[in-house]
Short mmCIF file of N, CA and C in Angstrom, two decimals:
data_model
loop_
_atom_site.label_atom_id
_atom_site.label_comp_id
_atom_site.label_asym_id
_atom_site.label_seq_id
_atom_site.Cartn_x
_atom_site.Cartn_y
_atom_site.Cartn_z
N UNK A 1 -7.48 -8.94 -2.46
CA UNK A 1 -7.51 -8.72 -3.89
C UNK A 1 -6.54 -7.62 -4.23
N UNK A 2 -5.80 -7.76 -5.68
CA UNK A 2 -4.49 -6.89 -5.72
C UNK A 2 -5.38 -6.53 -6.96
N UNK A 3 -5.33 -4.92 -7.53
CA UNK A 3 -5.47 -5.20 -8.89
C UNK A 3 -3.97 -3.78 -8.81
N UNK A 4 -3.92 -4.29 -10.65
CA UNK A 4 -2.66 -3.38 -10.93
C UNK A 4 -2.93 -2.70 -11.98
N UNK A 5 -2.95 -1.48 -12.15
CA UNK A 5 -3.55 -0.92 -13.49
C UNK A 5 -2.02 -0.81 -14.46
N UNK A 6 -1.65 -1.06 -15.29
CA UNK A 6 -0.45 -1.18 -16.01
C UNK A 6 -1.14 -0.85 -17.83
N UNK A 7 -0.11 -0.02 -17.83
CA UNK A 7 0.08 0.35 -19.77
C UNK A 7 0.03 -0.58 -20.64
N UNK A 8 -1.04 -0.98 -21.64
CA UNK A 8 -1.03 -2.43 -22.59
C UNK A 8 0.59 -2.03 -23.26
N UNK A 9 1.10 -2.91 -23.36
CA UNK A 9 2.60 -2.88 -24.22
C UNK A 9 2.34 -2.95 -25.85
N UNK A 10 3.44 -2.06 -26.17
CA UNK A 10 2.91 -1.59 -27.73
C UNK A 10 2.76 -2.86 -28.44
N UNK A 11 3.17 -3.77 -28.41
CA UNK A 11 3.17 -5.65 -29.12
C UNK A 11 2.08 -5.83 -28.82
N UNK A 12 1.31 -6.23 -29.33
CA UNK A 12 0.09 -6.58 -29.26
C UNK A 12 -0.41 -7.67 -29.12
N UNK A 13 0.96 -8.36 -29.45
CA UNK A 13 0.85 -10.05 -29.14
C UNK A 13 1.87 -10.20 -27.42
N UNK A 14 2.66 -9.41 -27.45
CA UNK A 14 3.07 -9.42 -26.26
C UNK A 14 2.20 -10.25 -24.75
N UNK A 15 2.90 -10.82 -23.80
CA UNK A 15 2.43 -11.60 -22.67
C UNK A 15 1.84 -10.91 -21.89
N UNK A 16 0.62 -10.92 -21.64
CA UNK A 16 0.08 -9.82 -20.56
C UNK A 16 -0.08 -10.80 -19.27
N UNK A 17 0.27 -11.76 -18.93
CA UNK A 17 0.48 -12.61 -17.94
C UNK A 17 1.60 -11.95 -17.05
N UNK A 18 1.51 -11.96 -15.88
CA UNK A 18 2.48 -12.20 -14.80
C UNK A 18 2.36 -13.03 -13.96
N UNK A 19 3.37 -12.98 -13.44
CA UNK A 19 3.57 -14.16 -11.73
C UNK A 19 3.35 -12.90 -10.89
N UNK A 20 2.78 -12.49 -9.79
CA UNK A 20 2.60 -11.23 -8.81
C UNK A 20 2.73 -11.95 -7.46
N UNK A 21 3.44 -11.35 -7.20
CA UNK A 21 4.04 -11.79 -5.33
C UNK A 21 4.04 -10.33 -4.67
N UNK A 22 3.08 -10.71 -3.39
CA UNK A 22 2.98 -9.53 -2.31
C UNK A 22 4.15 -9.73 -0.84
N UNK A 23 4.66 -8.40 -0.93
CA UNK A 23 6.35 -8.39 0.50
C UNK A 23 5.43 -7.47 1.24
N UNK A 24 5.50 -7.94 2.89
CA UNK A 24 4.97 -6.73 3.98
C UNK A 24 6.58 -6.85 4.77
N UNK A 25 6.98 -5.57 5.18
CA UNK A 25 7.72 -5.26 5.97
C UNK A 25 7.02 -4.31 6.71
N UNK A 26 7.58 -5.04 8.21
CA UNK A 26 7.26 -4.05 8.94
C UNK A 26 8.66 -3.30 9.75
N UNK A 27 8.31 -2.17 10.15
CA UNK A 27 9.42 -1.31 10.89
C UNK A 27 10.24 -2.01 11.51
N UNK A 28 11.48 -2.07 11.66
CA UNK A 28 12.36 -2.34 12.33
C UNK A 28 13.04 -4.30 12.33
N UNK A 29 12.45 -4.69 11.13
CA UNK A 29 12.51 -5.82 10.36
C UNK A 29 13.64 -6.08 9.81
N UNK A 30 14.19 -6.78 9.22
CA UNK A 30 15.63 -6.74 8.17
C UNK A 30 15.01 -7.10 7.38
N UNK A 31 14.34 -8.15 6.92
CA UNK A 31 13.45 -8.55 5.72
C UNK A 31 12.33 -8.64 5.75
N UNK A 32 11.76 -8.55 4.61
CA UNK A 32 10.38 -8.72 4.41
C UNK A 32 9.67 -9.85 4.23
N UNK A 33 8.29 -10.51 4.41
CA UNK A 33 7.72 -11.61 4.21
C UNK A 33 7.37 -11.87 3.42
N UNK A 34 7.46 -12.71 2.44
CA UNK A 34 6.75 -12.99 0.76
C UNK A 34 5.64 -13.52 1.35
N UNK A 35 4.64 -13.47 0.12
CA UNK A 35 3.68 -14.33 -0.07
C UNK A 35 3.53 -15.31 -1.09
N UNK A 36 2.91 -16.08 -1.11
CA UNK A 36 2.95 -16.94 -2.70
C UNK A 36 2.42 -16.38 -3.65
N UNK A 37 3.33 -16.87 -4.92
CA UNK A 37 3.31 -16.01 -6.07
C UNK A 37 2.12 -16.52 -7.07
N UNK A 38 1.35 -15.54 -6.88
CA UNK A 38 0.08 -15.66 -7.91
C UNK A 38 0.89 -15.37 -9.21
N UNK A 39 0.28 -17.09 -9.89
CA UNK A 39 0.99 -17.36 -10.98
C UNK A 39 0.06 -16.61 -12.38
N UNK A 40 0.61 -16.53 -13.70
CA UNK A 40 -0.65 -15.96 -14.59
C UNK A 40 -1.52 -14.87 -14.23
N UNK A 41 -1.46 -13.73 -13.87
CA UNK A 41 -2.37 -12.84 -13.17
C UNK A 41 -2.97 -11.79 -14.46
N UNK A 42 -4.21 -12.07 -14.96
CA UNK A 42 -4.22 -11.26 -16.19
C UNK A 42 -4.21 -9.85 -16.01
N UNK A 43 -3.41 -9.08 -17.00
CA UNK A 43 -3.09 -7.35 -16.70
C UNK A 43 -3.26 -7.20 -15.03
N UNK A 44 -2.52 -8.26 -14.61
CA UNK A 44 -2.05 -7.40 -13.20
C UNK A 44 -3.47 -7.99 -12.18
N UNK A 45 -4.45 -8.36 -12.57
CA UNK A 45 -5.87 -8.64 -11.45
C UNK A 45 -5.00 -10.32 -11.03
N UNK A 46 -5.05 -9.76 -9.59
CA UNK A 46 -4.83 -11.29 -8.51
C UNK A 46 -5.44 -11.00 -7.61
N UNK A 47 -5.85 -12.61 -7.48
CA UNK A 47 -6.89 -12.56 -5.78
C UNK A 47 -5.97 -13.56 -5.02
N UNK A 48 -5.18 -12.54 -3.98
CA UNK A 48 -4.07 -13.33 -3.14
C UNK A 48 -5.07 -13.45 -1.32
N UNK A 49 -4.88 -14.98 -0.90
CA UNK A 49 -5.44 -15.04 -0.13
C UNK A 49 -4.09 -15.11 1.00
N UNK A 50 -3.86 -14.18 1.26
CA UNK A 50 -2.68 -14.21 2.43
C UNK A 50 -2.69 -13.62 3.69
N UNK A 51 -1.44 -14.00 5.13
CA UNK A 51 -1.39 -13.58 6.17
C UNK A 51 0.17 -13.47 6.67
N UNK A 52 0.46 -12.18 6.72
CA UNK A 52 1.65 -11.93 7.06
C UNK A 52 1.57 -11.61 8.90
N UNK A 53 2.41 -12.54 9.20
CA UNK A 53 2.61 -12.93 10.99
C UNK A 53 3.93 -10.98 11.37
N UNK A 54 3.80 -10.21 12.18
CA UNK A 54 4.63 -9.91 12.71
C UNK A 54 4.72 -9.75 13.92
N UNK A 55 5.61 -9.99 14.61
CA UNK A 55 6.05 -9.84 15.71
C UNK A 55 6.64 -8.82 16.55
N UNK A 56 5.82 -8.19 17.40
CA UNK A 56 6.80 -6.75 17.93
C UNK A 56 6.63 -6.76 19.70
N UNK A 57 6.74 -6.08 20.04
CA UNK A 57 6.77 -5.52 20.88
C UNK A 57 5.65 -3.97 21.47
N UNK A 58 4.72 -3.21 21.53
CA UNK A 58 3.80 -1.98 21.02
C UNK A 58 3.75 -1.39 22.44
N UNK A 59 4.77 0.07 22.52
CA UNK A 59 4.48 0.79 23.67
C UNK A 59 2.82 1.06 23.59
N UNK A 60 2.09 1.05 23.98
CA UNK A 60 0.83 1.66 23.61
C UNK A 60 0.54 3.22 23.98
N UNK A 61 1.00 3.29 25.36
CA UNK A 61 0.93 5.02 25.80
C UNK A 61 1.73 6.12 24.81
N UNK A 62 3.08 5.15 24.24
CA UNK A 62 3.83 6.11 23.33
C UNK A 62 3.10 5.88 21.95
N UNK A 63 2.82 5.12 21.60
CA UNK A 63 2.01 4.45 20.53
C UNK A 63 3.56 4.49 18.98
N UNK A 64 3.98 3.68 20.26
CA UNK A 64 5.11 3.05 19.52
C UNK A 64 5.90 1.97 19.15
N UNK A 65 6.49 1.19 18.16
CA UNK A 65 6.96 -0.31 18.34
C UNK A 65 8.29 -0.05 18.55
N UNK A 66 8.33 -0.99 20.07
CA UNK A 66 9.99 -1.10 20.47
C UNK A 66 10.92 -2.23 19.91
N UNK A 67 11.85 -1.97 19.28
CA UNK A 67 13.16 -2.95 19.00
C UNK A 67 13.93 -3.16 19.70
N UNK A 68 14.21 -4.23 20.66
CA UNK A 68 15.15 -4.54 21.45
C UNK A 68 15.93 -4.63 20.81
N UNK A 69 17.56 -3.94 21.48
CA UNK A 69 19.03 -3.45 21.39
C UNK A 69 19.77 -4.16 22.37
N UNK A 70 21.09 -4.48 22.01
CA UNK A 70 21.83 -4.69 23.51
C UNK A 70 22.17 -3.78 24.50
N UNK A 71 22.00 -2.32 23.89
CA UNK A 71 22.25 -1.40 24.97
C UNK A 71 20.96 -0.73 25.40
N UNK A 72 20.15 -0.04 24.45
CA UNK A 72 19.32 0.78 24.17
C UNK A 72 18.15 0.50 23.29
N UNK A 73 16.98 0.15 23.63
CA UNK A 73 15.88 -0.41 22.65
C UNK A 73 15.76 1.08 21.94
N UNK A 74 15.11 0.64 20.64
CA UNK A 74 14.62 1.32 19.33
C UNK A 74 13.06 1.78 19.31
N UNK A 75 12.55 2.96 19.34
CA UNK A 75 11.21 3.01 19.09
C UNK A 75 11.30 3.63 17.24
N UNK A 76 9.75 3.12 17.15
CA UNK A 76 9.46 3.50 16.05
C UNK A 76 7.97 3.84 15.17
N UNK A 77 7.52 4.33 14.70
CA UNK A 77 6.40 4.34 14.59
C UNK A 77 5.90 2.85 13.84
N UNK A 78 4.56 2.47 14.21
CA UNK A 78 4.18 1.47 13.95
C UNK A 78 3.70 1.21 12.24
N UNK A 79 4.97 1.02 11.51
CA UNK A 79 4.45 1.52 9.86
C UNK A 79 4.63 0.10 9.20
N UNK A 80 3.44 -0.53 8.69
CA UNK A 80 3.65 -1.68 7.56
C UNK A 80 3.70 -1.36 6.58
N UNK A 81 4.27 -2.05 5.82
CA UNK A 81 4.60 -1.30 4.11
C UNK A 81 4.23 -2.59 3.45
N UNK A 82 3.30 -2.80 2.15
CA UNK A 82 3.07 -3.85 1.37
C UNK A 82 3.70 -3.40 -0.14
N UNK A 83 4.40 -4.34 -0.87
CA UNK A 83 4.73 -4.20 -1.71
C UNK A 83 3.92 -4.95 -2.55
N UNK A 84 3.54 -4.62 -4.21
CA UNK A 84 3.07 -6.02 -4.85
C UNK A 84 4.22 -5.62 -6.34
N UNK A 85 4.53 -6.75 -6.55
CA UNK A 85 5.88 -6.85 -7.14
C UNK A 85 5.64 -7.97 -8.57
N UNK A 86 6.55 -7.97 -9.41
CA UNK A 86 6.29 -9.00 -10.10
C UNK A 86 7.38 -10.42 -9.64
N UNK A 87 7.23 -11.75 -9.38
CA UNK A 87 7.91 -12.50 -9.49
C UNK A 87 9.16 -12.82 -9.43
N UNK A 88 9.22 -12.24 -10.82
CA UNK A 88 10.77 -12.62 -11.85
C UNK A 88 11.28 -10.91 -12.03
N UNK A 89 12.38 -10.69 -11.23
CA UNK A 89 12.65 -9.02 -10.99
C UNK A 89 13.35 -8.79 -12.67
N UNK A 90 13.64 -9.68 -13.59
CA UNK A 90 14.27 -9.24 -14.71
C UNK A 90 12.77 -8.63 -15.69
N UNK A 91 12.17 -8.69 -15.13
CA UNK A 91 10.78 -8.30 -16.06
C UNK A 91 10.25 -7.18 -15.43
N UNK A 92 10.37 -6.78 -14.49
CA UNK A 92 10.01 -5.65 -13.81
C UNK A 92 10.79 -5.26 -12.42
N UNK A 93 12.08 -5.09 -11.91
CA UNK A 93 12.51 -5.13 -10.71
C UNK A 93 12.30 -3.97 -9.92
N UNK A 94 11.30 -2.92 -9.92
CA UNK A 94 10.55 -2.22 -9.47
C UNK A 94 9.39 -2.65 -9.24
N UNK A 95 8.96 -2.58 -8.02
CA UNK A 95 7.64 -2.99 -7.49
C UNK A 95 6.12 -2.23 -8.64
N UNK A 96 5.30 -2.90 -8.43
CA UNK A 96 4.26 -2.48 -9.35
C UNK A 96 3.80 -1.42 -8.74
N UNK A 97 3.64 -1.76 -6.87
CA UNK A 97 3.14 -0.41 -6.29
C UNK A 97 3.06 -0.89 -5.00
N UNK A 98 3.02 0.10 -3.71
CA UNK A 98 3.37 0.01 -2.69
C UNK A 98 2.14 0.87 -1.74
N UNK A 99 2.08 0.58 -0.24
CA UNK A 99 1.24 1.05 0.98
C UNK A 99 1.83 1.02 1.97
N UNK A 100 2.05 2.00 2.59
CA UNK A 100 2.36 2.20 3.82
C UNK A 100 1.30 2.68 5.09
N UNK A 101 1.20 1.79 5.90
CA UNK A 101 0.25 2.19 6.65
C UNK A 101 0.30 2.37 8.09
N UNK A 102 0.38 3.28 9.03
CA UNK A 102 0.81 3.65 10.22
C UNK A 102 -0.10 3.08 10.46
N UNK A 103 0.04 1.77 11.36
CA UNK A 103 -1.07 0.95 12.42
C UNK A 103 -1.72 2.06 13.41
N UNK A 104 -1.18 2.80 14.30
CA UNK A 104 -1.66 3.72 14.96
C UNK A 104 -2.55 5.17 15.04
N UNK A 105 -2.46 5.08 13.47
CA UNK A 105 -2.96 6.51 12.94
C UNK A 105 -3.37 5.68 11.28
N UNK A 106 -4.42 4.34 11.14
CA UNK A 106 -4.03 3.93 10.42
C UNK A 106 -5.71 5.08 9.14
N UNK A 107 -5.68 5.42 8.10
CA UNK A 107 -6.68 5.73 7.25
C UNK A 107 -7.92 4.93 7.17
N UNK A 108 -9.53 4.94 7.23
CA UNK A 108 -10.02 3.71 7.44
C UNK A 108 -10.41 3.80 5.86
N UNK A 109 -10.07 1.97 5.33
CA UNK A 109 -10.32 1.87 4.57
C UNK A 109 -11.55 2.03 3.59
N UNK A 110 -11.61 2.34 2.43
CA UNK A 110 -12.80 2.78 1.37
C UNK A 110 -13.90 1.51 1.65
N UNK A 111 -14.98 1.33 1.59
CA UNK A 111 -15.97 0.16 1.52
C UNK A 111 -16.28 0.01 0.28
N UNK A 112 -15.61 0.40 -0.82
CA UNK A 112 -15.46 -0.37 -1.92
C UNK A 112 -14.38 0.22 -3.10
N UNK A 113 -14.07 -1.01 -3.83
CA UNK A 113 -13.32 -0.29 -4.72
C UNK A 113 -12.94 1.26 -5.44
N UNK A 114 -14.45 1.09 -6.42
CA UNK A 114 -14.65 2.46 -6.70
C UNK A 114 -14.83 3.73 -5.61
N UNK A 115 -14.81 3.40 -4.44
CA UNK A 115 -14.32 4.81 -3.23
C UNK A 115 -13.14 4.95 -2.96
N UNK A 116 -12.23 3.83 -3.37
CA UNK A 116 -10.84 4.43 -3.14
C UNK A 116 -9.78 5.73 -3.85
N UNK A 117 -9.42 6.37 -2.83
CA UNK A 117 -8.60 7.48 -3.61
C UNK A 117 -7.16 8.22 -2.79
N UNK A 118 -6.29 8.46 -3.72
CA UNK A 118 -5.19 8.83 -3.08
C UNK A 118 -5.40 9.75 -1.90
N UNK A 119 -6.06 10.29 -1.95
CA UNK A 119 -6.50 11.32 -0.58
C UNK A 119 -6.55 10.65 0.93
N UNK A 120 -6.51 9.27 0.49
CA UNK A 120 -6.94 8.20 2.07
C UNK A 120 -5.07 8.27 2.81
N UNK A 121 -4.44 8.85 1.59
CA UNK A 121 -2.91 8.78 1.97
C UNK A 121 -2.44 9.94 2.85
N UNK A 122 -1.90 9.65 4.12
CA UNK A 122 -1.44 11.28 4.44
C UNK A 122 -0.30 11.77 3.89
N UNK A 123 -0.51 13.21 3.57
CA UNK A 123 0.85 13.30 2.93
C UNK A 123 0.29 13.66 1.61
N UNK A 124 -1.10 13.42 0.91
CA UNK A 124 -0.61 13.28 -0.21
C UNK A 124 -0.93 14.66 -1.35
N UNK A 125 0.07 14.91 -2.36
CA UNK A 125 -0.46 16.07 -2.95
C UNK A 125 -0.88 15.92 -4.54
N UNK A 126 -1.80 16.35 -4.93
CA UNK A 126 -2.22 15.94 -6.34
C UNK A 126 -1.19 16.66 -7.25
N UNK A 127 -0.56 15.94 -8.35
CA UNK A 127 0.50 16.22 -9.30
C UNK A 127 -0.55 16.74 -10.74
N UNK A 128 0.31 18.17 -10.73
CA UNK A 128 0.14 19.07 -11.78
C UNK A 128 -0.76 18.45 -12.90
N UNK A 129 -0.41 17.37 -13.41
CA UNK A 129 -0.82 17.05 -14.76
C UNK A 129 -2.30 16.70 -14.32
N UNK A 130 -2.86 15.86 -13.14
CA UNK A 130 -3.85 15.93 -12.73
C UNK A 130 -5.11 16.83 -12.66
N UNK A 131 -4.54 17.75 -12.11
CA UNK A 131 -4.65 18.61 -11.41
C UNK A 131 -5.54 19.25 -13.14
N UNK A 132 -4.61 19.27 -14.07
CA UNK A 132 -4.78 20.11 -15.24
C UNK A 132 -5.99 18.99 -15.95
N UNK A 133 -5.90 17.66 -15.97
CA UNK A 133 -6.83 17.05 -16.52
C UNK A 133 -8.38 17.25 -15.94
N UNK A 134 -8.23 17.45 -14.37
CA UNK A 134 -9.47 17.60 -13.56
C UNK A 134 -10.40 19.04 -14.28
N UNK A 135 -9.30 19.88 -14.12
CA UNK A 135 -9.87 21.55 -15.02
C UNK A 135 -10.70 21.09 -16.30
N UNK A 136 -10.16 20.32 -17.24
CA UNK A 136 -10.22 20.36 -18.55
C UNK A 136 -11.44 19.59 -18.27
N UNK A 137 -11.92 18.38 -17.69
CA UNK A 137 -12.92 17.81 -17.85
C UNK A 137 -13.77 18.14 -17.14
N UNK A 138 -14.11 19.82 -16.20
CA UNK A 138 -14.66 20.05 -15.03
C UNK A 138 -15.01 19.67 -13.78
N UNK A 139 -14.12 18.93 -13.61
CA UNK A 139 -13.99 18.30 -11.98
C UNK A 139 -13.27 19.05 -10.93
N UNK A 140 -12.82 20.06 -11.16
CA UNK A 140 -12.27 20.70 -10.17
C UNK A 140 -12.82 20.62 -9.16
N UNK A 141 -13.86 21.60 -9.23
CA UNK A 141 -14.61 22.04 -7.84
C UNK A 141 -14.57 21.02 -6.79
N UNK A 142 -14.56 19.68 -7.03
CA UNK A 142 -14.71 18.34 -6.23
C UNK A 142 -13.93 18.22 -5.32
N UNK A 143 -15.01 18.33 -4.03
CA UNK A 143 -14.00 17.86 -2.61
C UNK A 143 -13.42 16.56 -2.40
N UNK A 144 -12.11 16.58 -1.92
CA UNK A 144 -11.83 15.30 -1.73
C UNK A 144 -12.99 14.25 -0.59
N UNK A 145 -12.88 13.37 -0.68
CA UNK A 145 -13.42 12.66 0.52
C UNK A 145 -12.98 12.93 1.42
N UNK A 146 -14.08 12.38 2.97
CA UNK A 146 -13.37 12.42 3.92
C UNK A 146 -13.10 11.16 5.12
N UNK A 147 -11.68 11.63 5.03
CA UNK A 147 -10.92 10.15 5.33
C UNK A 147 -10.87 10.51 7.50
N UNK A 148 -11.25 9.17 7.57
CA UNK A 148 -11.25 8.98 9.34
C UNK A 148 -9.93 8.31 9.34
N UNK A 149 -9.45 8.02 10.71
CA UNK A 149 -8.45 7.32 11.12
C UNK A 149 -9.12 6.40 12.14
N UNK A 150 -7.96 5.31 12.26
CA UNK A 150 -8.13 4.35 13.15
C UNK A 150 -7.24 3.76 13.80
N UNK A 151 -7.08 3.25 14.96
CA UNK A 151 -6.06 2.72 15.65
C UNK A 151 -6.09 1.12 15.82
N UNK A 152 -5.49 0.33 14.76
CA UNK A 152 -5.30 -0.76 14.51
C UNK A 152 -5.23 -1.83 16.05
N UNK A 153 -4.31 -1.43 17.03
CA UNK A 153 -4.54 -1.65 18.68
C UNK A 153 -5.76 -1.58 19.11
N UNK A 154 -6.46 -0.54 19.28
CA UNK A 154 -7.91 -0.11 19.97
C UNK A 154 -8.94 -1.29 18.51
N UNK A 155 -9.03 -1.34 17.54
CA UNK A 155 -9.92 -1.90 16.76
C UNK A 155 -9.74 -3.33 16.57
N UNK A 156 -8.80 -3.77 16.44
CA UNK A 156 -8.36 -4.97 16.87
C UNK A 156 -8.36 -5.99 15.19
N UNK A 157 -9.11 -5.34 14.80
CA UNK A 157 -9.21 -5.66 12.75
C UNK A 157 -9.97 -4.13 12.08
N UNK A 158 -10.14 -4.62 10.56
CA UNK A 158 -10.79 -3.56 9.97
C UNK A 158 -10.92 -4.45 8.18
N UNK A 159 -11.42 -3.78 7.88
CA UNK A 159 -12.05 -4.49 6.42
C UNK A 159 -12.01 -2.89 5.59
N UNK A 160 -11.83 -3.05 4.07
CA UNK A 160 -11.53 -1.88 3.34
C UNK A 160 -10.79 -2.08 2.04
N UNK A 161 -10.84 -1.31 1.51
CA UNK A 161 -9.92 -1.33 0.14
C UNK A 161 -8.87 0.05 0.55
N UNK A 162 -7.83 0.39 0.17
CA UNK A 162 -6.17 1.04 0.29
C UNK A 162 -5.66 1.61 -0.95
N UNK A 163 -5.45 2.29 -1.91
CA UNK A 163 -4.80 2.55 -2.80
C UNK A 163 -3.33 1.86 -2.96
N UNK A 164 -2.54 1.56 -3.97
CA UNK A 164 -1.36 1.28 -3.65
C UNK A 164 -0.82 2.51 -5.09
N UNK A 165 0.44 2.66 -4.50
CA UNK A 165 1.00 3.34 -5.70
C UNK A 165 2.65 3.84 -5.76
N UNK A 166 3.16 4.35 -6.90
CA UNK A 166 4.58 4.29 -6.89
C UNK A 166 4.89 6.05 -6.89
N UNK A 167 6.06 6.16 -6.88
CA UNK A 167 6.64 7.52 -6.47
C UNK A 167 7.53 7.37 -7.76
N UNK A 168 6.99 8.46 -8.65
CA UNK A 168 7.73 8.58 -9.87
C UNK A 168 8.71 9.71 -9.82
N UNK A 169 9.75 10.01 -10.60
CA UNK A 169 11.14 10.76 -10.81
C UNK A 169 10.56 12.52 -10.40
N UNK A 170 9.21 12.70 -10.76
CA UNK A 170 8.65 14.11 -10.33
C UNK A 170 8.71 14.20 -9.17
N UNK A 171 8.74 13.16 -8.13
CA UNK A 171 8.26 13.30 -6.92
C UNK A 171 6.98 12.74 -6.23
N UNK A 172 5.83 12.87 -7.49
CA UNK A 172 4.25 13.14 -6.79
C UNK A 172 4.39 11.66 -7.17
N UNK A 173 3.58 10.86 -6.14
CA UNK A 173 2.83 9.70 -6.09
C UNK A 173 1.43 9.53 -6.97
N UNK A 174 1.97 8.16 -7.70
CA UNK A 174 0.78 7.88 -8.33
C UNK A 174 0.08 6.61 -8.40
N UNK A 175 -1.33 6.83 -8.02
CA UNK A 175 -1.82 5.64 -7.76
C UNK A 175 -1.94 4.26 -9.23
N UNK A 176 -1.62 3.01 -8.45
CA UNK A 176 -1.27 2.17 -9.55
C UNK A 176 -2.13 1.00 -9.27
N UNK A 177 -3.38 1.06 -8.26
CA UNK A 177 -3.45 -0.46 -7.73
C UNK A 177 -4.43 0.13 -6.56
N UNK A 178 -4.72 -1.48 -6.34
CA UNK A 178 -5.68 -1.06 -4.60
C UNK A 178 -5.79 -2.49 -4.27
N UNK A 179 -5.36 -2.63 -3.20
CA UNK A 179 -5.75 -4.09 -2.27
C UNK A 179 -6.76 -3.84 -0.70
N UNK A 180 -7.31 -4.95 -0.95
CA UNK A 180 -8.33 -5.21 -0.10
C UNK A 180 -7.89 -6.06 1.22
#
């Protein structure tokens, strides 16, 4: 399940329909894998039933994926990246929102929607304006959750919800979405 949280457009009659197509690349890939394009997706909610195949190679002791070279193989960390995108790139050619997830050190996913939160991201830092809305409505004090890891190799699957989100001109990441 993709949902996309997106700004109603000032037209009011305006199309709130999209076509939404999900890309996984993984490390050391040249392209990415589409999925089929969930046609009509109202304000962004699609339930995409998909399986992206990759193929590697996984030092496990280094806990790394090797790329065979003609001289010298490639390691790399084991990172999938999902994009969810719209369709038709003249309507949006920026992805709606994105996940990157180190298979080896992977975050374990929320057990439900409403538990998901940017904090499951490593790396991640809460942006100012946030930060100032949390004060104003007294949420500060609030600990983030606490996020486990997992090793996608050793577990062999996992079930969860993920945040997805985009990296705006400030820098700070903002969550836009969550797939399951």
């Amino acid at each position: 399940v993709v949902t996309i949280e997106e700004d109603p457009p000032e037209d009011a009659g305006a199309d709130l329909l999209h076509d939404l197509v999900s890309k996984s690349k993984f490390v050391g890939e040249k392209e990415a894998d589409v999925s089929e394009i969930h046609t009509r997706a109202i304000n962004g909610n699609a339930a995409f039933n998909w399986r992206f195949i990759h193929k590697f190679q996984y030092a496990y002791l280094e806990r790394k994926v090797i790329v065979p070279m003609e001289i010298e193989d490639l390691k790399f960390d084991p990172i999938v990246t999902l994009n969810i995108s719209d369709a038709d790139p003249s309507i949006s050619p920026l992805p709606y929102g994105s996940v990157s997830l180190n298979l080896a050190n992977c975050p374990r996913g929320a057990s439900s929607s409403e538990k998901v939160s940017m904090a499951m991201i490593p790396g991640y830092k809460k942006p100012p304006e946030l930060i100032a809305e949390e004060e104003k409505n007294g949420k500060s004090g609030e600990l983030p959750p606490k996020i486990t890891y997992l090793s996608i190799f050793k577990k062999k699957k996992t079930l969860g919800w993920w945040p997805i989100y985009v990296k705006r001109a400030n820098g700070f990441l903002y969550q836009t979405g969550m797939i399951s």
